[in-house]
Tab-separated table of C-alpha atoms in Angstrom:
chain	number	residue	atom	x	y	z
A	1	UNK	CA	-44.864	49.798	66.497
A	2	UNK	CA	-45.765	52.164	63.502
A	3	UNK	CA	-49.550	52.822	63.058
A	4	UNK	CA	-51.172	51.099	59.964
A	5	UNK	CA	-51.474	54.451	58.192
A	6	UNK	CA	-48.062	55.362	58.790
A	7	UNK	CA	-46.820	52.078	57.460
A	8	UNK	CA	-49.093	52.441	54.337
A	9	UNK	CA	-47.679	56.005	53.693
A	10	UNK	CA	-44.064	54.744	53.925
A	11	UNK	CA	-44.853	51.753	51.834
A	12	UNK	CA	-46.350	53.825	49.289
A	13	UNK	CA	-43.582	56.399	49.290
A	14	UNK	CA	-41.161	53.676	49.290
A	15	UNK	CA	-42.658	51.975	46.077
A	16	UNK	CA	-42.398	55.305	44.274
A	17	UNK	CA	-38.827	56.052	45.318
A	18	UNK	CA	-37.911	52.336	44.584
A	19	UNK	CA	-39.519	52.480	41.033
A	20	UNK	CA	-37.817	55.603	40.177
A	21	UNK	CA	-34.412	53.943	41.321
A	22	UNK	CA	-35.107	50.904	39.563
A	23	UNK	CA	-35.988	52.617	36.234
A	24	UNK	CA	-32.687	54.365	36.361
A	25	UNK	CA	-30.718	51.179	37.433
A	26	UNK	CA	-32.246	48.945	34.903
A	27	UNK	CA	-31.499	51.703	32.214
A	28	UNK	CA	-27.869	51.954	33.463
A	29	UNK	CA	-27.278	48.404	33.626
A	30	UNK	CA	-28.719	47.882	30.281
A	31	UNK	CA	-26.701	50.631	28.893
A	32	UNK	CA	-23.460	49.179	30.535
A	33	UNK	CA	-24.201	45.834	28.870
A	34	UNK	CA	-24.877	47.259	25.417
A	35	UNK	CA	-22.021	49.747	25.615
A	36	UNK	CA	-19.286	47.565	27.206
A	37	UNK	CA	-20.219	44.295	25.083
A	38	UNK	CA	-19.348	46.493	21.883
A	39	UNK	CA	-16.119	47.029	23.288
A	40	UNK	CA	-15.116	43.981	24.915
A	41	UNK	CA	-15.249	40.472	23.620
A	42	UNK	CA	-17.444	37.316	24.553
A	43	UNK	CA	-14.092	35.924	25.972
A	44	UNK	CA	-13.513	38.792	28.360
A	45	UNK	CA	-17.053	38.419	29.720
A	46	UNK	CA	-16.393	34.609	30.065
A	47	UNK	CA	-13.574	35.362	32.293
A	48	UNK	CA	-15.701	37.493	34.435
A	49	UNK	CA	-18.241	34.784	34.410
A	50	UNK	CA	-15.964	32.211	35.521
A	51	UNK	CA	-15.120	34.094	38.592
A	52	UNK	CA	-18.837	35.118	39.433
A	53	UNK	CA	-20.059	31.955	40.774
A	54	UNK	CA	-17.178	31.691	43.503
A	55	UNK	CA	-17.660	35.284	44.416
A	56	UNK	CA	-21.360	34.737	44.894
A	57	UNK	CA	-20.753	31.739	46.965
A	58	UNK	CA	-18.207	33.702	49.048
A	59	UNK	CA	-20.730	36.655	49.601
A	60	UNK	CA	-23.446	34.437	50.557
A	61	UNK	CA	-21.388	33.554	53.548
A	62	UNK	CA	-20.332	37.065	53.972
A	63	UNK	CA	-23.731	38.393	54.972
A	64	UNK	CA	-25.134	35.271	56.686
A	65	UNK	CA	-28.836	36.493	56.473
A	66	UNK	CA	-27.920	39.553	58.790
A	67	UNK	CA	-29.744	42.156	56.506
A	68	UNK	CA	-33.000	40.383	56.729
A	69	UNK	CA	-32.746	39.192	60.362
A	70	UNK	CA	-32.366	43.062	61.237
A	71	UNK	CA	-35.276	43.974	59.122
A	72	UNK	CA	-37.486	41.334	60.618
A	73	UNK	CA	-36.470	41.629	64.072
A	74	UNK	CA	-39.021	42.862	66.572
A	75	UNK	CA	-36.613	44.837	68.859
A	76	UNK	CA	-32.949	46.074	67.921
A	77	UNK	CA	-30.822	48.225	69.891
A	78	UNK	CA	-27.273	49.851	69.326
A	79	UNK	CA	-25.324	47.042	70.909
A	80	UNK	CA	-27.083	44.378	68.581
A	81	UNK	CA	-26.163	46.613	65.684
A	82	UNK	CA	-22.583	47.112	66.859
A	83	UNK	CA	-22.207	43.419	67.424
A	84	UNK	CA	-23.488	42.594	63.754
A	85	UNK	CA	-21.205	45.252	62.161
A	86	UNK	CA	-17.979	43.856	63.606
A	87	UNK	CA	-19.263	40.216	62.985
A	88	UNK	CA	-19.781	41.274	59.367
A	89	UNK	CA	-16.280	42.899	59.186
A	90	UNK	CA	-14.740	39.696	60.596
A	91	UNK	CA	-16.516	37.551	58.182
A	92	UNK	CA	-15.629	39.854	55.206
A	93	UNK	CA	-11.707	39.654	56.079
A	94	UNK	CA	-11.820	36.035	56.070
A	95	UNK	CA	-13.995	35.941	52.931
A	96	UNK	CA	-11.524	38.048	51.146
A	97	UNK	CA	-8.488	35.883	52.074
A	98	UNK	CA	-10.349	32.940	50.957
A	99	UNK	CA	-10.822	34.440	47.478
A	100	UNK	CA	-7.019	35.043	47.453
A	101	UNK	CA	-6.187	31.584	48.442
A	102	UNK	CA	-8.387	29.923	45.834
A	103	UNK	CA	-7.168	32.087	42.918
A	104	UNK	CA	-4.476	29.515	41.940
A	105	UNK	CA	-7.186	26.641	41.994
A	106	UNK	CA	-9.639	28.553	39.948
A	107	UNK	CA	-7.297	29.321	37.124
A	108	UNK	CA	-6.148	25.529	37.171
A	109	UNK	CA	-9.685	24.297	37.168
A	110	UNK	CA	-10.480	26.488	34.212
A	111	UNK	CA	-7.155	26.086	32.565
A	112	UNK	CA	-7.116	29.771	32.334
A	113	UNK	CA	-4.737	31.809	34.307
A	114	UNK	CA	-6.820	35.090	33.883
A	115	UNK	CA	-9.595	33.487	36.017
A	116	UNK	CA	-7.088	33.205	38.821
A	117	UNK	CA	-6.011	36.801	38.607
A	118	UNK	CA	-9.411	38.159	38.633
A	119	UNK	CA	-10.370	35.714	41.755
A	120	UNK	CA	-7.605	37.183	43.616
A	121	UNK	CA	-8.329	40.970	42.936
A	122	UNK	CA	-11.930	40.222	43.752
A	123	UNK	CA	-10.976	39.739	47.472
A	124	UNK	CA	-10.696	43.436	47.737
A	125	UNK	CA	-14.292	43.951	46.404
A	126	UNK	CA	-15.758	41.586	48.877
A	127	UNK	CA	-13.704	43.425	51.936
A	128	UNK	CA	-15.145	46.910	50.786
A	129	UNK	CA	-18.632	45.363	50.469
A	130	UNK	CA	-18.500	44.231	54.217
A	131	UNK	CA	-18.438	47.835	55.457
A	132	UNK	CA	-21.798	48.628	54.290
A	133	UNK	CA	-23.870	45.676	55.225
A	134	UNK	CA	-25.205	46.785	58.614
A	135	UNK	CA	-26.032	50.291	57.485
A	136	UNK	CA	-27.848	48.977	54.530
A	137	UNK	CA	-29.917	46.744	56.888
A	138	UNK	CA	-30.562	49.647	59.412
A	139	UNK	CA	-31.861	51.829	56.315
A	140	UNK	CA	-34.191	49.002	55.350
A	141	UNK	CA	-35.433	48.265	58.903
A	142	UNK	CA	-36.429	51.965	59.320
A	143	UNK	CA	-38.098	51.991	55.856
A	144	UNK	CA	-35.914	54.837	54.613
A	145	UNK	CA	-36.501	53.942	51.062
A	146	UNK	CA	-35.752	57.342	49.723
A	147	UNK	CA	-32.191	57.177	51.170
A	148	UNK	CA	-31.547	53.612	49.721
A	149	UNK	CA	-33.262	54.714	46.327
A	150	UNK	CA	-30.866	57.669	46.030
A	151	UNK	CA	-27.832	55.473	46.756
A	152	UNK	CA	-28.889	53.035	43.847
A	153	UNK	CA	-29.429	55.878	41.400
A	154	UNK	CA	-25.961	57.399	42.344
A	155	UNK	CA	-24.255	54.122	42.319
A	156	UNK	CA	-25.945	52.978	38.960
A	157	UNK	CA	-24.967	56.022	37.177
A	158	UNK	CA	-21.366	56.162	38.443
A	159	UNK	CA	-21.032	52.384	37.770
A	160	UNK	CA	-22.228	52.877	34.101
A	161	UNK	CA	-19.955	55.665	33.427
A	162	UNK	CA	-16.743	54.283	35.300
A	163	UNK	CA	-17.205	50.697	33.759
A	164	UNK	CA	-17.608	52.352	30.311
A	165	UNK	CA	-14.381	54.552	30.684
A	166	UNK	CA	-12.551	51.540	32.103
A	167	UNK	CA	-13.505	49.440	29.000
A	168	UNK	CA	-12.353	52.184	26.498
A	169	UNK	CA	-8.864	52.700	28.388
A	170	UNK	CA	-8.113	48.944	29.315
A	171	UNK	CA	-10.019	47.142	26.606
A	172	UNK	CA	-9.961	43.835	28.790
A	173	UNK	CA	-11.650	41.741	31.250
A	174	UNK	CA	-10.137	44.035	33.998
A	175	UNK	CA	-12.379	46.603	33.215
A	176	UNK	CA	-15.316	44.377	34.357
A	177	UNK	CA	-13.564	43.827	37.561
A	178	UNK	CA	-12.854	47.391	38.255
A	179	UNK	CA	-16.394	48.486	37.464
A	180	UNK	CA	-17.488	45.963	40.332
A	181	UNK	CA	-15.098	47.304	42.825
A	182	UNK	CA	-16.116	50.981	42.186
A	183	UNK	CA	-19.546	49.926	42.472
A	184	UNK	CA	-18.882	48.624	46.052
A	185	UNK	CA	-16.701	51.728	47.030
A	186	UNK	CA	-19.468	54.294	45.826
A	187	UNK	CA	-22.384	52.402	47.326
A	188	UNK	CA	-20.549	51.860	50.742
A	189	UNK	CA	-19.761	55.642	50.965
A	190	UNK	CA	-23.268	56.540	50.312
A	191	UNK	CA	-24.585	54.149	52.782
A	192	UNK	CA	-22.308	55.545	55.440
A	193	UNK	CA	-23.414	59.075	54.511
A	194	UNK	CA	-27.139	58.309	54.643
A	195	UNK	CA	-27.015	56.639	57.920
A	196	UNK	CA	-25.575	58.545	60.683
A	197	UNK	CA	-24.952	55.420	63.010
A	198	UNK	CA	-21.300	54.699	63.738
A	199	UNK	CA	-19.742	51.456	65.141
A	200	UNK	CA	-17.586	51.760	68.151
A	201	UNK	CA	-14.548	49.631	68.993
A	202	UNK	CA	-15.482	46.483	70.862
A	203	UNK	CA	-18.623	44.575	70.675
A	204	UNK	CA	-20.806	42.427	73.158
A	205	UNK	CA	-22.360	39.592	71.307
A	206	UNK	CA	-24.998	38.770	73.972
A	207	UNK	CA	-28.592	38.935	72.713
A	208	UNK	CA	-27.732	38.474	68.989
A	209	UNK	CA	-27.798	34.768	68.985
A	210	UNK	CA	-31.643	34.891	67.792
A	211	UNK	CA	-30.536	37.070	64.903
A	212	UNK	CA	-27.605	34.792	63.951
A	213	UNK	CA	-30.017	31.769	64.087
A	214	UNK	CA	-32.508	33.412	61.969
A	215	UNK	CA	-29.664	34.537	59.587
A	216	UNK	CA	-28.093	31.088	59.397
A	217	UNK	CA	-31.328	29.475	58.263
A	218	UNK	CA	-31.641	32.171	55.629
A	219	UNK	CA	-28.037	31.553	54.633
A	220	UNK	CA	-28.865	27.879	54.056
A	221	UNK	CA	-31.528	28.770	51.713
A	222	UNK	CA	-29.328	31.406	49.960
A	223	UNK	CA	-26.440	28.673	49.732
A	224	UNK	CA	-28.366	26.095	47.974
A	225	UNK	CA	-30.152	28.697	45.838
A	226	UNK	CA	-26.710	29.843	44.997
A	227	UNK	CA	-25.753	26.707	43.329
A	228	UNK	CA	-28.986	26.744	41.313
A	229	UNK	CA	-28.469	30.092	39.912
A	230	UNK	CA	-24.515	29.796	39.209
A	231	UNK	CA	-23.432	26.136	38.539
A	232	UNK	CA	-24.650	26.725	35.086
A	233	UNK	CA	-21.858	29.255	34.392
A	234	UNK	CA	-19.289	26.683	35.787
A	235	UNK	CA	-20.618	23.760	33.897
A	236	UNK	CA	-20.727	25.637	30.635
A	237	UNK	CA	-17.285	27.137	31.119
A	238	UNK	CA	-15.746	23.875	31.969
A	239	UNK	CA	-17.357	21.991	28.956
A	240	UNK	CA	-17.727	24.749	26.243
A	241	UNK	CA	-15.102	27.277	27.374
A	242	UNK	CA	-14.970	30.926	27.795
A	243	UNK	CA	-16.673	32.033	24.591
A	244	UNK	CA	-19.693	29.791	25.195
A	245	UNK	CA	-20.037	31.055	28.969
A	246	UNK	CA	-19.581	34.790	27.776
A	247	UNK	CA	-22.541	34.343	25.428
A	248	UNK	CA	-24.740	32.804	28.123
A	249	UNK	CA	-23.767	35.253	30.906
A	250	UNK	CA	-24.653	38.149	28.795
A	251	UNK	CA	-28.056	36.472	27.787
A	252	UNK	CA	-28.699	35.958	31.629
A	253	UNK	CA	-27.804	39.516	32.468
A	254	UNK	CA	-29.824	41.020	29.501
A	255	UNK	CA	-33.014	39.100	30.553
A	256	UNK	CA	-32.944	37.906	34.160
A	257	UNK	CA	-30.870	40.684	35.744
A	258	UNK	CA	-33.517	43.305	34.967
A	259	UNK	CA	-36.155	41.010	36.588
A	260	UNK	CA	-33.911	40.593	39.614
A	261	UNK	CA	-33.618	44.319	39.826
A	262	UNK	CA	-37.345	44.829	39.935
A	263	UNK	CA	-37.724	41.949	42.642
A	264	UNK	CA	-34.835	42.809	44.788
A	265	UNK	CA	-35.895	46.302	45.703
A	266	UNK	CA	-39.538	45.569	45.812
A	267	UNK	CA	-38.382	43.047	48.517
A	268	UNK	CA	-36.842	45.946	50.169
A	269	UNK	CA	-40.275	47.612	50.771
A	270	UNK	CA	-42.460	44.517	51.188
A	271	UNK	CA	-40.300	42.579	53.695
A	272	UNK	CA	-40.589	45.370	56.518
A	273	UNK	CA	-44.214	46.008	55.548
A	274	UNK	CA	-45.365	42.324	55.661
A	275	UNK	CA	-43.222	41.631	58.926
A	276	UNK	CA	-45.337	44.550	60.669
A	277	UNK	CA	-48.673	43.277	59.410
A	278	UNK	CA	-48.053	39.375	59.972
A	279	UNK	CA	-50.460	39.434	62.769
A	280	UNK	CA	-53.299	40.866	60.530
A	281	UNK	CA	-54.115	37.961	58.069
A	282	UNK	CA	-56.604	39.931	55.934
A	283	UNK	CA	-54.331	43.002	55.715
A	284	UNK	CA	-51.261	40.607	55.067
A	285	UNK	CA	-53.129	38.974	52.038
A	286	UNK	CA	-54.346	42.587	50.718
A	287	UNK	CA	-50.709	43.800	50.699
A	288	UNK	CA	-49.159	40.798	49.155
A	289	UNK	CA	-51.726	40.355	46.573
A	290	UNK	CA	-51.753	43.947	45.372
A	291	UNK	CA	-47.943	43.841	45.146
A	292	UNK	CA	-47.851	40.693	43.218
A	293	UNK	CA	-50.558	41.959	40.776
A	294	UNK	CA	-48.506	44.898	40.127
A	295	UNK	CA	-45.282	43.132	39.615
A	296	UNK	CA	-46.921	40.429	37.122
A	297	UNK	CA	-48.588	43.395	35.321
A	298	UNK	CA	-45.571	45.533	35.005
A	299	UNK	CA	-42.653	42.875	34.035
A	300	UNK	CA	-44.403	39.911	32.494
A	301	UNK	CA	-45.834	41.733	29.187
A	302	UNK	CA	-42.262	43.073	28.490
A	303	UNK	CA	-40.515	39.861	28.923
A	304	UNK	CA	-42.744	37.988	26.791
A	305	UNK	CA	-42.417	40.743	24.042
A	306	UNK	CA	-38.568	40.254	24.411
A	307	UNK	CA	-38.812	36.474	23.917
A	308	UNK	CA	-41.022	36.997	20.806
A	309	UNK	CA	-38.260	39.159	19.255
A	310	UNK	CA	-35.095	37.295	20.609
A	311	UNK	CA	-33.737	36.524	17.095
A	312	UNK	CA	-33.645	40.459	16.167
A	313	UNK	CA	-33.265	41.844	19.600
A	314	UNK	CA	-29.986	40.336	20.783
A	315	UNK	CA	-27.765	41.272	17.567
A	316	UNK	CA	-29.711	44.676	17.794
A	317	UNK	CA	-28.634	45.486	21.248
A	318	UNK	CA	-25.107	43.742	21.538
A	319	UNK	CA	-23.925	43.614	17.903
A	320	UNK	CA	-23.732	40.896	15.288
A	321	UNK	CA	-20.960	38.926	17.039
A	322	UNK	CA	-23.514	37.985	19.759
A	323	UNK	CA	-26.252	36.825	17.468
A	324	UNK	CA	-25.388	33.223	18.593
A	325	UNK	CA	-26.786	34.162	22.019
A	326	UNK	CA	-30.237	34.557	20.558
A	327	UNK	CA	-31.482	31.145	21.215
A	328	UNK	CA	-30.097	31.204	24.850
A	329	UNK	CA	-31.921	34.449	25.395
A	330	UNK	CA	-35.191	33.149	24.281
A	331	UNK	CA	-35.049	30.318	26.673
A	332	UNK	CA	-33.892	32.432	29.578
A	333	UNK	CA	-36.906	34.787	28.573
A	334	UNK	CA	-39.292	32.002	29.242
A	335	UNK	CA	-37.378	31.234	32.589
A	336	UNK	CA	-37.943	34.883	33.763
A	337	UNK	CA	-41.681	34.638	32.988
A	338	UNK	CA	-41.737	31.492	35.181
A	339	UNK	CA	-39.773	32.983	37.837
A	340	UNK	CA	-41.684	36.185	38.184
A	341	UNK	CA	-44.252	35.160	40.764
A	342	UNK	CA	-42.287	32.367	42.603
A	343	UNK	CA	-39.241	35.055	43.213
A	344	UNK	CA	-41.748	36.751	45.679
A	345	UNK	CA	-42.454	33.528	47.843
A	346	UNK	CA	-39.406	34.603	49.967
A	347	UNK	CA	-41.556	37.422	51.149
A	348	UNK	CA	-43.858	34.756	52.637
A	349	UNK	CA	-41.132	32.768	54.012
A	350	UNK	CA	-39.143	35.485	55.618
A	351	UNK	CA	-41.943	37.808	56.743
A	352	UNK	CA	-43.706	34.906	58.613
A	353	UNK	CA	-40.155	33.687	60.295
A	354	UNK	CA	-40.326	30.422	58.220
A	355	UNK	CA	-36.860	30.538	57.076
A	356	UNK	CA	-36.118	26.964	58.014
A	357	UNK	CA	-38.880	25.793	55.529
A	358	UNK	CA	-37.423	27.999	53.055
A	359	UNK	CA	-34.005	26.373	53.385
A	360	UNK	CA	-35.696	23.019	52.982
A	361	UNK	CA	-37.456	24.003	49.748
A	362	UNK	CA	-34.202	25.695	48.415
A	363	UNK	CA	-32.480	22.271	48.748
A	364	UNK	CA	-34.934	20.599	46.818
A	365	UNK	CA	-35.420	23.117	43.976
A	366	UNK	CA	-31.677	23.520	43.790
A	367	UNK	CA	-31.150	19.882	43.428
A	368	UNK	CA	-33.807	19.924	40.402
A	369	UNK	CA	-32.016	22.879	38.806
A	370	UNK	CA	-28.452	21.360	38.961
A	371	UNK	CA	-29.722	17.955	37.479
A	372	UNK	CA	-31.233	20.175	34.605
A	373	UNK	CA	-27.951	21.866	34.033
A	374	UNK	CA	-26.064	18.669	33.826
A	375	UNK	CA	-28.594	17.195	31.343
A	376	UNK	CA	-28.749	20.375	29.266
A	377	UNK	CA	-25.066	20.927	28.787
A	378	UNK	CA	-25.079	18.096	26.321
A	379	UNK	CA	-26.715	20.482	23.802
A	380	UNK	CA	-24.400	23.455	24.714
A	381	UNK	CA	-25.466	26.684	26.248
A	382	UNK	CA	-28.730	26.813	24.617
A	383	UNK	CA	-29.502	23.240	26.283
A	384	UNK	CA	-28.579	24.395	29.503
A	385	UNK	CA	-31.098	27.344	29.170
A	386	UNK	CA	-33.909	25.149	27.988
A	387	UNK	CA	-33.387	22.519	30.651
A	388	UNK	CA	-33.325	25.366	33.305
A	389	UNK	CA	-36.729	26.481	32.169
A	390	UNK	CA	-38.339	23.157	32.230
A	391	UNK	CA	-36.794	22.379	35.643
A	392	UNK	CA	-38.268	25.657	37.034
A	393	UNK	CA	-41.751	25.089	35.207
A	394	UNK	CA	-42.105	21.497	36.782
A	395	UNK	CA	-41.480	22.655	40.484
A	396	UNK	CA	-43.971	25.390	40.372
A	397	UNK	CA	-47.107	23.346	41.968
A	398	UNK	CA	-45.001	22.109	44.865
A	399	UNK	CA	-43.494	25.641	45.433
A	400	UNK	CA	-46.771	27.206	45.708
A	401	UNK	CA	-48.165	24.538	48.002
A	402	UNK	CA	-45.122	24.853	50.387
A	403	UNK	CA	-44.587	28.485	50.349
A	404	UNK	CA	-48.276	29.565	51.145
A	405	UNK	CA	-48.808	26.865	53.852
A	406	UNK	CA	-49.570	28.615	57.176
A	407	UNK	CA	-50.070	32.107	55.443
A	408	UNK	CA	-53.266	33.824	54.502
A	409	UNK	CA	-52.201	33.724	50.752
A	410	UNK	CA	-53.963	30.978	48.623
A	411	UNK	CA	-52.280	28.611	45.958
A	412	UNK	CA	-55.098	29.454	43.553
A	413	UNK	CA	-54.101	33.170	43.707
A	414	UNK	CA	-50.577	32.276	42.667
A	415	UNK	CA	-51.847	30.913	39.480
A	416	UNK	CA	-54.528	33.255	38.745
A	417	UNK	CA	-52.419	36.353	39.128
A	418	UNK	CA	-50.337	35.419	36.089
A	419	UNK	CA	-53.214	34.837	33.712
A	420	UNK	CA	-53.914	38.414	32.359
A	421	UNK	CA	-50.333	38.794	31.387
A	422	UNK	CA	-50.046	35.396	29.777
A	423	UNK	CA	-53.220	36.102	27.900
A	424	UNK	CA	-51.803	39.517	26.863
A	425	UNK	CA	-48.597	37.558	25.719
A	426	UNK	CA	-50.683	35.189	23.632
A	427	UNK	CA	-52.484	38.224	22.071
A	428	UNK	CA	-49.220	39.905	21.163
A	429	UNK	CA	-47.779	36.745	19.796
A	430	UNK	CA	-50.833	36.365	17.391
A	431	UNK	CA	-50.354	40.098	16.286
A	432	UNK	CA	-46.573	39.792	15.821
A	433	UNK	CA	-47.041	36.541	13.945
A	434	UNK	CA	-49.652	38.085	11.583
A	435	UNK	CA	-47.379	41.170	10.713
A	436	UNK	CA	-44.348	38.764	10.080
A	437	UNK	CA	-46.579	36.949	7.409
A	438	UNK	CA	-47.175	40.039	5.552
A	439	UNK	CA	-44.958	40.880	2.471
A	440	UNK	CA	-44.085	44.277	3.690
A	441	UNK	CA	-42.945	42.865	7.164
A	442	UNK	CA	-39.265	42.055	5.894
A	443	UNK	CA	-38.368	45.767	5.866
A	444	UNK	CA	-39.792	46.447	9.275
A	445	UNK	CA	-36.964	47.558	11.441
A	446	UNK	CA	-36.120	45.791	14.963
A	447	UNK	CA	-37.468	48.745	16.887
A	448	UNK	CA	-40.659	48.655	15.126
A	449	UNK	CA	-41.404	45.181	15.723
A	450	UNK	CA	-40.313	45.260	19.510
A	451	UNK	CA	-42.551	48.473	19.910
A	452	UNK	CA	-45.358	46.335	18.263
A	453	UNK	CA	-44.750	43.513	20.506
A	454	UNK	CA	-44.633	45.508	23.535
A	455	UNK	CA	-47.563	47.595	22.969
A	456	UNK	CA	-49.705	44.317	22.038
A	457	UNK	CA	-48.525	42.508	25.185
A	458	UNK	CA	-49.268	45.349	27.682
A	459	UNK	CA	-52.717	46.170	25.935
A	460	UNK	CA	-53.748	42.654	26.120
A	461	UNK	CA	-52.635	42.090	29.774
A	462	UNK	CA	-54.529	45.404	30.846
A	463	UNK	CA	-57.520	44.157	29.025
A	464	UNK	CA	-57.480	40.778	30.653
A	465	UNK	CA	-56.897	42.184	34.046
A	466	UNK	CA	-59.873	44.488	33.802
A	467	UNK	CA	-62.208	41.680	33.020
A	468	UNK	CA	-61.914	40.159	36.576
A	469	UNK	CA	-63.077	41.931	39.950
A	470	UNK	CA	-59.743	41.358	41.484
A	471	UNK	CA	-57.877	42.802	38.689
A	472	UNK	CA	-60.187	45.954	38.481
A	473	UNK	CA	-59.887	46.421	42.297
A	474	UNK	CA	-56.038	46.086	41.970
A	475	UNK	CA	-55.596	48.430	39.072
A	476	UNK	CA	-57.793	50.930	40.936
A	477	UNK	CA	-55.653	50.627	44.041
A	478	UNK	CA	-52.627	51.001	41.921
A	479	UNK	CA	-54.017	54.209	40.555
A	480	UNK	CA	-55.113	55.497	44.113
A	481	UNK	CA	-51.338	54.899	45.205
A	482	UNK	CA	-49.986	56.448	42.318
A	483	UNK	CA	-52.382	59.583	42.838
A	484	UNK	CA	-51.228	59.586	46.600
A	485	UNK	CA	-47.658	60.297	45.493
A	486	UNK	CA	-48.792	63.514	43.815
A	487	UNK	CA	-48.764	66.817	45.788
A	488	UNK	CA	-51.919	67.722	47.490
A	489	UNK	CA	-52.832	70.328	45.061
A	490	UNK	CA	-52.661	67.926	42.086
A	491	UNK	CA	-55.070	65.251	43.413
A	492	UNK	CA	-58.362	66.598	42.795
A	493	UNK	CA	-57.699	66.670	38.913
A	494	UNK	CA	-56.827	70.437	38.710
A	495	UNK	CA	-54.287	72.783	39.839
A	496	UNK	CA	-54.846	74.334	43.172
A	497	UNK	CA	-53.607	77.943	43.957
A	498	UNK	CA	-50.563	77.911	46.107
């Protein structure tokens, strides 16, 4: 087992590499959204959004939680890896065939033959993805975060360039599908290049039962969570058509996707770290609380600023024909704020081995979300977004009670960690509201208004964080970790001779 100092160093370096990769990934994703949305129509995005829920469902079964099982396992040998690889390939082949078989059903359900064509073609993307899953899991297990980050950066840039070129050439929904396929191809090639392990023909499945059971429980959660995160697209597409779901999907990607791009790679670092210190309660709590304070401080103020400027921001980024997405974007921004801390409760469940409880919670929360979608659709896509926000908000107390049970983390902390960022948001809202009332504000460009909102929100959050002992300790620790990333000759505040 790795020594504490070694784990700390790997975690620190991992966070740095991950942060750099995510900056690139979020920027390229936003650039792809902005550039391609100006070439393609809401209807083109609507076709892709129609297929996305089924693809997500099939890919939930494709992995079966093996990635997290490999990371969390105390012991793993080459035989286990070989068995899991071939099991993943077999499942991927079946998943791809299922997509092809369901293509006519999808086209008939939506009354749009284009959705059927893309569904069949997506089977190829799923098949390619299956070849990278075990290599990705092994890189995570060994905390080789730099290699994973390099992969993310290369894939993000390649996907942006190739998708933009495809949109310019094809000018149709096929450009979105092609971008997804090329993303899978480049990512798989990078994973195999980064990790030298190669599978051999034939596999013994003895000894992997425990990993499969662990992964099955996690898949149960992912499955019910999938419905909560994707059924909204299906309901809107069926009730309102391709244009409406296209507006909703771009709003979702513009707001919630960047948040997911922060949480997912952070999970990549936190899960192996928390799994290794799970027998040390004080250390476990300290690591989790520091990560959560950092996440809340980095992400929540920016989201609050985007919500304040939603009416101007959406047409500014995507173009005037997307202006109808502004109210959807506003409600999804509020949802992103609510989800920021809850998204990390998965770390508690998985690192402590409580995936069964995680599955039970997922069943309950997904039911609430699905009910909210059916209620909200009576008011269109914006109604679905609003109902989703309310559903997420009312379940928070139960989630914090259930997720922290049996862990060193307290429910109280889950609430308190968000207060500084919320205070910063209120401060920024007051500033922006006052500026908007000024006569000269009518000529203020969107960039200026957004810059003001972001600056005020982060300034207020940092000031509020500094008013509490825990906040001051956390910021000091974040600065210390940042300093540790610098070469030794820079750490004392002056350049040391070589």
